[in-house]
Amino acid sequence: MAAPVDDMFSRCVDPAKASNCVEVRFIDNVKGKGLFAKKPFKKGDTIFIERPLVSSQFLWNALYKYRACEYCLRALETAEENSRRLSGRAALSLPHPELCKVRPDRHQPCPHCQVMYCSAECRQAAWEQYHKLLCLGPSHHDPDHPLNKLQDAWRSVHYPPETSSIMIMARMVASIKQGQLGLLRNLFTTALYEESLSQWFTPDGFRSLFSLVGTNGQGIGTSSLSQWVHACDALELPSQQREQLDAFIDQLYKDIDKGHFSCTCSLCCAGNHSCVPNAEASFPDNNFLLHLAALSDISPGEEICISYLDVCQRDRSRHSRHKILRENYLFVCSCQKCMSQMDDADLTSEDEEEVEGEGETEDEMTDV
């Protein structure tokens, strides 16, 4: 069930500004609602900044010891700790450590289950929103606790490397055919059932819940190291020191990655997919704040579209793009690019078929 239009702006950092910049309109019974500009935007402009309704670290990511705030997902590792863990170089020292913005002295654990937050404010916000119910207390490491069994069941059907939450939920919908959703629903019911919410615990309600998250979710990437790198880029250094620092960073990035999470946003989810998007979501603040920025100039009244495909996928044939969108997001795209290519043969090239074959093998290993 869609949120009322007025409520869609409530999670924005500046609701009044966002409501003056964009609006949500009903398009038709096929596309449903869409996001439209109310003012002109230049390429690179931030359209709005939004807090998610709910967010969570990927389970395998947490198992690999990436430490992040349980509420806002801000990295808890310093840039140096992050680079040491992921590079396997325990003695690694980063130049200019003062540029790292992580503040361990502000970190706060839940007094009951010891999960960590970046601040007392985040700990309180999480407790008020959901953690009071989900806190495991002394059962945090008990493998027989229903919530821990639910998480183990998820990991057993979805292996790393993990992707965006949209991809995760879309793969979950596919698991209906293999009987996995029934198992997860039973564990979900045991852990969280409440009579007033009983419609979400039926087989059809649980499928609807996963479909809702699948189509409205957004992947997040945070990294204290990436913030440190941006701060290093802004330093004014002699040319030789700049070259040395750039070479150090280039080598470091060969061995590391960001922490990955998922969230569900109310306003950004109103944006439809296009194979030629004019906007893109990112998380430059190293937390769960979503920044929607213009990829091109946008005129008043123009629909604001994001893309569910990555850059390489968007360059593939119409048939290949439709195959990915149909299998993972359960719809057929009718964007301007797809319509202009509608007379193209419904076949992929031999090269694309080879890539698809490789991709399907990887999907079977990582996402199903």
Coordinates of C-alpha atoms in Angstrom, one line a residue:
M1 CA 0.0 0.0 0.0
A2 CA 1.5 3.3 -1.1
A3 CA 2.2 6.0 1.5
P4 CA 0.1 9.3 1.2
V5 CA 1.8 11.8 -0.9
D6 CA 2.2 14.3 2.0
D7 CA 4.0 11.6 4.0
M8 CA 6.5 11.0 1.2
F9 CA 8.2 14.3 2.1
S10 CA 8.3 13.7 5.8
R11 CA 11.6 11.8 5.7
C12 CA 13.4 14.5 3.7
V13 CA 16.1 16.6 5.5
D14 CA 14.2 19.7 4.3
P15 CA 10.6 18.6 3.7
A16 CA 9.4 22.1 2.6
K17 CA 12.2 22.5 0.1
A18 CA 11.7 19.0 -1.3
S19 CA 7.9 19.6 -1.7
N20 CA 8.7 22.8 -3.6
C21 CA 11.1 21.0 -5.9
V22 CA 9.3 17.8 -6.8
E23 CA 5.9 16.2 -6.8
V24 CA 4.5 12.7 -7.0
R25 CA 1.8 12.1 -9.7
F26 CA -0.2 9.2 -10.8
I27 CA 0.8 8.2 -14.3
D28 CA -1.4 5.2 -15.3
N29 CA -2.4 1.8 -14.1
V30 CA 0.8 0.2 -15.6
K31 CA 3.5 2.6 -14.2
G32 CA 1.5 3.7 -11.2
K33 CA 3.0 6.9 -9.6
G34 CA 6.0 8.9 -10.8
L35 CA 8.3 11.6 -9.5
F36 CA 8.2 14.9 -11.4
A37 CA 10.2 18.2 -11.2
K38 CA 8.5 21.4 -10.2
K39 CA 11.5 23.6 -10.9
P40 CA 14.5 23.3 -13.3
F41 CA 17.6 21.4 -12.2
K42 CA 21.1 21.6 -13.7
K43 CA 23.3 18.6 -14.1
G44 CA 24.9 17.8 -10.8
D45 CA 22.3 19.6 -8.7
T46 CA 21.0 17.8 -5.5
I47 CA 17.3 17.3 -6.0
F48 CA 16.6 16.3 -2.4
I49 CA 18.2 14.5 0.6
E50 CA 16.1 11.8 2.2
R51 CA 16.3 9.6 5.3
P52 CA 15.2 6.0 4.8
L53 CA 12.1 4.5 6.5
V54 CA 14.3 1.6 7.6
S55 CA 17.8 0.4 6.8
S56 CA 20.0 -2.5 7.6
Q57 CA 23.5 -3.9 7.0
F58 CA 23.7 -6.9 4.8
L59 CA 24.0 -10.1 6.9
W60 CA 27.1 -11.5 5.2
N61 CA 28.7 -8.0 5.4
A62 CA 28.2 -8.0 9.2
L63 CA 29.5 -11.5 9.4
Y64 CA 32.7 -10.4 7.7
K65 CA 33.2 -7.9 10.6
Y66 CA 32.4 -4.7 8.8
R67 CA 31.4 -2.4 11.8
A68 CA 28.7 0.1 11.2
C69 CA 26.2 2.0 13.3
E70 CA 23.1 -0.2 13.7
Y71 CA 20.9 2.8 13.0
C72 CA 22.4 5.3 10.5
L73 CA 25.0 2.8 9.0
R74 CA 27.9 5.2 9.5
A75 CA 31.2 3.4 9.5
L76 CA 32.5 2.7 13.0
E77 CA 35.9 1.6 11.8
T78 CA 38.5 4.3 11.3
A79 CA 39.9 4.6 7.7
E80 CA 43.1 3.0 9.0
E81 CA 41.2 0.1 10.7
N82 CA 39.1 -0.4 7.6
S83 CA 42.1 -0.6 5.3
R84 CA 44.1 -2.9 7.6
R85 CA 41.2 -5.4 7.8
L86 CA 40.4 -5.5 4.1
S87 CA 43.9 -5.4 2.8
G88 CA 45.1 -8.0 5.4
R89 CA 48.0 -5.7 6.2
A90 CA 47.9 -5.4 10.0
A91 CA 50.8 -2.9 10.2
L92 CA 49.4 -0.6 7.5
S93 CA 49.6 3.1 8.4
L94 CA 47.7 5.8 6.4
P95 CA 49.2 9.2 5.9
H96 CA 47.2 12.1 7.2
P97 CA 45.1 10.1 9.7
E98 CA 43.7 13.3 11.1
L99 CA 41.5 13.5 8.0
C100 CA 39.4 10.5 9.1
K101 CA 36.0 11.6 10.4
V102 CA 35.2 8.5 12.5
R103 CA 35.0 9.4 16.3
P104 CA 35.3 6.2 18.4
D105 CA 34.9 8.2 21.6
R106 CA 31.2 8.9 20.7
H107 CA 30.3 5.3 20.0
Q108 CA 27.6 3.8 22.2
P109 CA 26.6 0.1 22.7
C110 CA 23.1 -1.1 23.4
P111 CA 23.3 -1.9 27.1
H112 CA 21.3 -5.1 26.6
C113 CA 22.7 -6.8 23.5
Q114 CA 25.8 -4.7 22.9
V115 CA 25.2 -3.8 19.2
M116 CA 27.0 -0.6 18.5
Y117 CA 25.8 2.9 17.4
C118 CA 27.9 5.9 16.3
S119 CA 26.3 8.1 18.9
A120 CA 23.8 8.1 21.9
E121 CA 21.3 9.9 19.5
C122 CA 21.4 7.0 17.1
R123 CA 21.0 4.4 19.9
Q124 CA 18.0 6.2 21.3
A125 CA 16.4 6.7 17.8
A126 CA 16.9 3.0 17.1
W127 CA 15.4 2.0 20.4
E128 CA 12.3 4.1 19.8
Q129 CA 11.8 3.0 16.2
Y130 CA 12.4 -0.8 16.3
H131 CA 15.2 -2.0 18.6
K132 CA 13.0 -2.2 21.7
L133 CA 11.2 -5.1 20.0
L134 CA 14.2 -6.6 18.2
C135 CA 16.8 -6.4 20.9
L136 CA 18.0 -9.9 21.7
G137 CA 19.6 -9.0 25.0
P138 CA 21.7 -11.9 26.4
S139 CA 20.4 -14.1 23.5
H140 CA 22.4 -12.0 21.0
H141 CA 24.7 -15.0 20.3
D142 CA 22.2 -17.7 20.9
P143 CA 21.9 -19.7 17.6
D144 CA 18.4 -21.0 18.6
H145 CA 16.8 -17.6 19.0
P146 CA 14.2 -17.2 16.3
L147 CA 15.7 -14.0 15.0
N148 CA 19.2 -15.6 14.7
K149 CA 17.6 -18.6 13.0
L150 CA 15.9 -16.3 10.6
Q151 CA 19.2 -14.6 9.7
D152 CA 21.0 -17.9 9.3
A153 CA 18.2 -19.0 7.0
W154 CA 18.7 -15.9 4.9
R155 CA 22.4 -16.4 4.6
S156 CA 21.8 -20.0 3.5
V157 CA 20.0 -18.9 0.4
H158 CA 21.9 -15.7 -0.4
Y159 CA 25.7 -15.9 -0.7
P160 CA 28.3 -13.0 -1.1
P161 CA 29.2 -10.9 -2.8
E162 CA 25.9 -9.2 -1.9
T163 CA 24.2 -6.7 -4.1
S164 CA 21.6 -4.0 -3.6
S165 CA 18.5 -4.6 -1.5
I166 CA 16.4 -4.5 -4.6
M167 CA 18.5 -7.4 -6.0
I168 CA 18.2 -9.3 -2.7
M169 CA 14.5 -8.9 -2.5
A170 CA 13.9 -9.7 -6.2
R171 CA 15.9 -12.9 -5.7
M172 CA 13.8 -13.7 -2.7
V173 CA 10.6 -13.5 -4.8
A174 CA 12.2 -16.1 -7.1
S175 CA 12.8 -18.4 -4.2
I176 CA 9.0 -19.0 -3.9
K177 CA 9.3 -21.6 -6.6
Q178 CA 12.0 -23.4 -4.7
G179 CA 10.2 -23.5 -1.3
Q180 CA 12.6 -21.1 0.5
L181 CA 10.1 -18.3 1.1
G182 CA 7.8 -20.6 3.1
L183 CA 10.7 -21.5 5.4
L184 CA 11.6 -17.8 5.9
R185 CA 7.9 -16.9 6.4
N186 CA 7.6 -19.5 9.2
L187 CA 10.8 -18.2 10.9
F188 CA 9.7 -14.6 10.4
T189 CA 6.3 -15.4 12.0
T190 CA 7.9 -17.1 15.0
A191 CA 10.2 -14.2 15.6
L192 CA 7.8 -11.2 15.0
Y193 CA 4.1 -12.3 14.8
E194 CA 1.5 -9.9 16.1
E195 CA -2.3 -10.3 15.7
S196 CA -2.9 -6.8 14.5
L197 CA -0.4 -7.4 11.7
S198 CA -1.5 -10.9 10.8
Q199 CA -2.2 -10.1 7.1
W200 CA 1.6 -9.7 6.5
F201 CA 2.3 -13.2 7.9
T202 CA 0.1 -15.1 5.5
P203 CA 1.8 -16.6 2.4
D204 CA 0.2 -14.0 0.1
G205 CA 0.9 -11.2 2.6
F206 CA 4.6 -12.2 3.0
R207 CA 5.0 -12.3 -0.8
S208 CA 3.5 -8.8 -1.0
L209 CA 5.9 -7.6 1.7
F210 CA 8.9 -8.9 -0.1
S211 CA 7.7 -7.5 -3.4
L212 CA 7.2 -4.1 -1.7
V213 CA 10.7 -4.0 -0.4
G214 CA 12.1 -5.4 -3.7
T215 CA 10.6 -2.5 -5.8
N216 CA 11.1 0.3 -3.2
G217 CA 14.5 -0.6 -1.8
Q218 CA 17.9 1.1 -2.3
G219 CA 21.4 -0.2 -1.9
I220 CA 23.8 1.9 0.3
G221 CA 27.6 1.9 0.3
T222 CA 29.5 3.6 3.2
S223 CA 33.2 3.8 3.9
S224 CA 35.3 5.8 6.3
L225 CA 38.1 5.2 3.9
S226 CA 36.4 6.8 1.0
Q227 CA 35.8 9.9 3.1
W228 CA 39.4 10.0 4.0
V229 CA 40.4 9.7 0.3
H230 CA 38.1 12.6 -0.6
A231 CA 39.8 14.7 2.1
C232 CA 43.2 13.7 0.8
D233 CA 42.1 14.8 -2.7
A234 CA 41.4 18.3 -1.3
L235 CA 44.9 18.7 0.2
E236 CA 47.2 21.1 -1.5
L237 CA 50.5 19.2 -1.8
P238 CA 53.8 19.6 -3.7
S239 CA 53.6 17.6 -7.0
Q240 CA 55.9 14.8 -5.8
Q241 CA 54.0 14.3 -2.6
R242 CA 50.7 14.3 -4.5
E243 CA 52.0 11.6 -6.9
Q244 CA 53.2 9.5 -3.9
L245 CA 49.8 9.9 -2.1
D246 CA 47.8 9.1 -5.3
A247 CA 49.9 6.0 -5.9
F248 CA 49.4 4.8 -2.3
I249 CA 45.7 5.3 -2.6
D250 CA 45.5 3.5 -6.0
Q251 CA 47.3 0.5 -4.6
L252 CA 45.1 0.4 -1.5
Y253 CA 41.9 0.5 -3.5
K254 CA 43.0 -2.7 -5.3
D255 CA 42.5 -4.6 -2.1
I256 CA 39.5 -3.1 -0.4
D257 CA 35.8 -2.4 -0.7
K258 CA 33.0 -0.5 0.9
G259 CA 30.5 -1.7 3.5
H260 CA 27.1 -2.4 1.8
F261 CA 23.6 -2.1 3.2
S262 CA 20.0 -1.8 2.1
C263 CA 17.2 0.7 2.9
T264 CA 13.7 1.6 1.9
C265 CA 12.9 5.2 1.1
S266 CA 9.4 6.7 0.6
L267 CA 10.1 9.6 -1.8
C268 CA 13.0 8.2 -3.9
C269 CA 11.0 5.0 -4.5
A270 CA 8.4 7.1 -6.4
G271 CA 11.0 7.5 -9.1
N272 CA 10.5 5.1 -12.0
H273 CA 13.2 3.2 -13.9
S274 CA 14.7 4.4 -17.2
C275 CA 17.5 3.0 -19.2
V276 CA 18.5 6.6 -19.8
P277 CA 18.1 8.0 -16.2
N278 CA 18.3 11.7 -15.5
A279 CA 18.9 11.2 -11.8
E280 CA 21.0 9.0 -9.5
A281 CA 21.0 8.2 -5.8
S282 CA 24.2 8.2 -3.8
F283 CA 25.3 8.3 -0.1
P284 CA 28.2 10.8 0.1
D285 CA 27.8 11.4 3.9
N286 CA 29.0 8.0 4.9
N287 CA 25.6 7.2 6.4
F288 CA 22.0 6.3 5.4
L289 CA 21.2 9.8 4.0
L290 CA 20.2 9.4 0.3
H291 CA 21.2 12.2 -2.0
L292 CA 19.2 12.3 -5.3
A293 CA 21.2 14.3 -7.9
A294 CA 20.5 15.3 -11.5
L295 CA 22.6 13.4 -14.1
S296 CA 21.4 15.9 -16.8
D297 CA 19.5 19.2 -17.0
I298 CA 15.8 18.6 -15.9
S299 CA 13.0 20.9 -16.9
P300 CA 9.8 21.7 -14.8
G301 CA 7.2 19.0 -15.4
E302 CA 9.8 16.4 -16.6
E303 CA 9.7 13.0 -15.0
I304 CA 12.6 12.2 -12.7
C305 CA 13.9 8.7 -13.4
I306 CA 16.6 6.6 -11.9
S307 CA 18.0 3.3 -13.2
Y308 CA 17.8 -0.2 -11.8
L309 CA 20.6 -1.2 -14.1
D310 CA 24.3 -0.4 -13.8
V311 CA 26.2 1.5 -16.5
C312 CA 27.4 -1.6 -18.3
Q313 CA 23.9 -3.2 -18.3
R314 CA 22.4 0.0 -19.7
D315 CA 24.7 -0.3 -22.8
R316 CA 23.4 -3.7 -23.7
S317 CA 20.7 -4.5 -26.2
R318 CA 17.0 -3.8 -25.5
H319 CA 16.4 -7.6 -25.3
S320 CA 19.2 -8.0 -22.8
R321 CA 18.0 -5.1 -20.6
H322 CA 14.4 -6.4 -20.7
K323 CA 15.6 -9.8 -19.7
I324 CA 17.4 -8.5 -16.6
L325 CA 14.5 -6.2 -15.6
R326 CA 11.9 -8.9 -16.1
E327 CA 13.8 -11.5 -14.1
N328 CA 14.9 -9.2 -11.3
Y329 CA 12.2 -6.5 -11.0
L330 CA 9.2 -8.1 -12.6
F331 CA 8.3 -5.5 -15.2
V332 CA 8.8 -4.6 -18.9
C333 CA 10.5 -1.2 -19.5
S334 CA 8.9 1.3 -21.8
C335 CA 11.3 4.1 -21.5
Q336 CA 12.3 6.4 -24.4
K337 CA 15.3 4.3 -25.2
C338 CA 13.4 1.0 -25.2
M339 CA 10.6 2.4 -27.3
S340 CA 13.1 3.7 -29.9
Q341 CA 14.6 0.2 -30.1
M342 CA 11.4 -1.7 -30.2
D343 CA 12.0 -2.9 -33.8
D344 CA 15.4 -4.4 -32.9
A345 CA 15.6 -8.1 -33.0
D346 CA 14.7 -9.9 -29.8
L347 CA 18.0 -11.6 -29.7
T348 CA 21.2 -10.9 -28.0
S349 CA 24.5 -10.9 -29.8
E350 CA 26.8 -13.9 -29.4
D351 CA 29.1 -11.8 -27.1
E352 CA 26.1 -10.8 -25.0
E353 CA 25.0 -14.4 -24.7
E354 CA 28.4 -15.3 -23.4
V355 CA 28.2 -12.5 -20.8
E356 CA 24.7 -13.6 -19.8
G357 CA 25.9 -17.1 -19.4
E358 CA 28.7 -16.0 -17.1
G359 CA 26.3 -13.7 -15.2
E360 CA 23.7 -16.4 -14.6
T361 CA 26.4 -18.7 -13.2
E362 CA 27.5 -15.9 -10.8
D363 CA 23.8 -15.2 -9.8
E364 CA 23.3 -18.9 -8.9
M365 CA 26.4 -18.7 -6.7
T366 CA 25.7 -15.4 -5.0
D367 CA 22.1 -14.4 -5.0
V368 CA 19.7 -17.3 -5.2

